[in-house]
Amino acid sequence: MTEIDSPYIGSPRILVFGVHPGPPPFRIVEIDGQVVGEARAVTDVLEAAAAFGITVHDLDDPAVVRWVGGDKFTWAAR
């Protein structure tokens, strides 16, 4: 059985969507399929995760956090 065939591979609990322009720019954060708020910095993502009982040890682990439209360093509109 390969990873692609595995029934245990799922999506990460945390999704951070692309940057929305605004004063200041922000990113929408979704946890467990529910929009939980806006993040203006990576610390906002960590605080949202903690509020849902999620401890994030590695922000680059795609099994934990999926960054859409940029990575953890992308906080300005392109």
Tab-separated table of C-alpha atoms in Angstrom:
chain	number	residue	atom	x	y	z
A	1	MET	CA	0.000	0.000	0.000
A	2	THR	CA	1.380	3.413	-0.923
A	3	GLU	CA	0.731	6.695	0.832
A	4	ILE	CA	-1.709	7.665	-1.898
A	5	ASP	CA	-3.756	4.537	-1.198
A	6	SER	CA	-3.657	4.948	2.560
A	7	PRO	CA	-6.996	5.656	4.238
A	8	TYR	CA	-5.178	7.424	7.066
A	9	ILE	CA	-3.876	10.402	5.115
A	10	GLY	CA	-6.015	13.418	5.747
A	11	SER	CA	-5.843	17.117	5.453
A	12	PRO	CA	-4.192	19.275	8.093
A	13	ARG	CA	-6.379	20.739	10.801
A	14	ILE	CA	-5.114	24.274	10.116
A	15	LEU	CA	-5.456	26.111	6.801
A	16	VAL	CA	-4.043	29.596	6.319
A	17	PHE	CA	-5.347	31.215	3.156
A	18	GLY	CA	-3.691	33.809	0.910
A	19	VAL	CA	-3.129	37.428	1.860
A	20	HIS	CA	-6.058	39.831	1.590
A	21	PRO	CA	-4.992	43.421	0.927
A	22	GLY	CA	-6.000	45.895	3.553
A	23	PRO	CA	-4.696	48.177	6.171
A	24	PRO	CA	-3.045	45.956	7.442
A	25	PRO	CA	-3.038	42.891	5.149
A	26	PHE	CA	-4.399	39.715	6.705
A	27	ARG	CA	-4.912	36.003	6.074
A	28	ILE	CA	-8.011	33.971	6.896
A	29	VAL	CA	-7.406	31.044	9.282
A	30	GLU	CA	-9.530	27.908	9.204
A	31	ILE	CA	-9.336	25.140	11.797
A	32	ASP	CA	-11.145	21.836	11.392
A	33	GLY	CA	-13.095	23.264	8.451
A	34	GLN	CA	-14.335	26.304	10.370
A	35	VAL	CA	-13.187	29.883	9.770
A	36	VAL	CA	-11.840	31.066	13.104
A	37	GLY	CA	-10.507	34.505	12.273
A	38	GLU	CA	-7.922	36.677	10.621
A	39	ALA	CA	-4.164	36.512	11.108
A	40	ARG	CA	-1.876	39.468	10.593
A	41	ALA	CA	1.250	37.570	11.702
A	42	VAL	CA	2.357	34.010	12.320
A	43	THR	CA	1.774	34.508	16.050
A	44	ASP	CA	-1.949	34.981	15.324
A	45	VAL	CA	-1.989	31.541	13.669
A	46	LEU	CA	-0.303	29.995	16.708
A	47	GLU	CA	-2.744	31.706	19.081
A	48	ALA	CA	-5.742	30.463	17.075
A	49	ALA	CA	-4.329	26.933	17.114
A	50	ALA	CA	-3.773	27.093	20.874
A	51	ALA	CA	-7.367	28.260	21.394
A	52	PHE	CA	-8.463	24.994	19.751
A	53	GLY	CA	-6.036	22.908	21.803
A	54	ILE	CA	-3.553	22.416	18.964
A	55	THR	CA	0.136	22.667	19.762
A	56	VAL	CA	2.151	23.468	16.651
A	57	HIS	CA	5.773	22.336	16.843
A	58	ASP	CA	6.653	22.825	13.177
A	59	LEU	CA	4.924	25.449	11.010
A	60	ASP	CA	6.522	23.866	7.938
A	61	ASP	CA	4.911	20.461	8.501
A	62	PRO	CA	2.195	20.103	5.825
A	63	ALA	CA	0.439	17.499	7.971
A	64	VAL	CA	-0.185	20.217	10.571
A	65	VAL	CA	-0.563	23.501	8.669
A	66	ARG	CA	-1.371	24.127	5.017
A	67	TRP	CA	-0.264	27.541	3.762
A	68	VAL	CA	-2.279	28.601	0.710
A	69	GLY	CA	-0.962	31.441	-1.444
A	70	GLY	CA	2.367	31.777	0.302
A	71	ASP	CA	4.214	30.443	3.306
A	72	LYS	CA	4.654	31.471	6.923
A	73	PHE	CA	6.730	34.458	5.778
A	74	THR	CA	4.088	35.820	3.359
A	75	TRP	CA	2.146	38.604	5.055
A	76	ALA	CA	2.013	41.311	2.379
A	77	ALA	CA	-0.265	41.410	-0.658
A	78	ARG	CA	1.556	40.703	-3.902
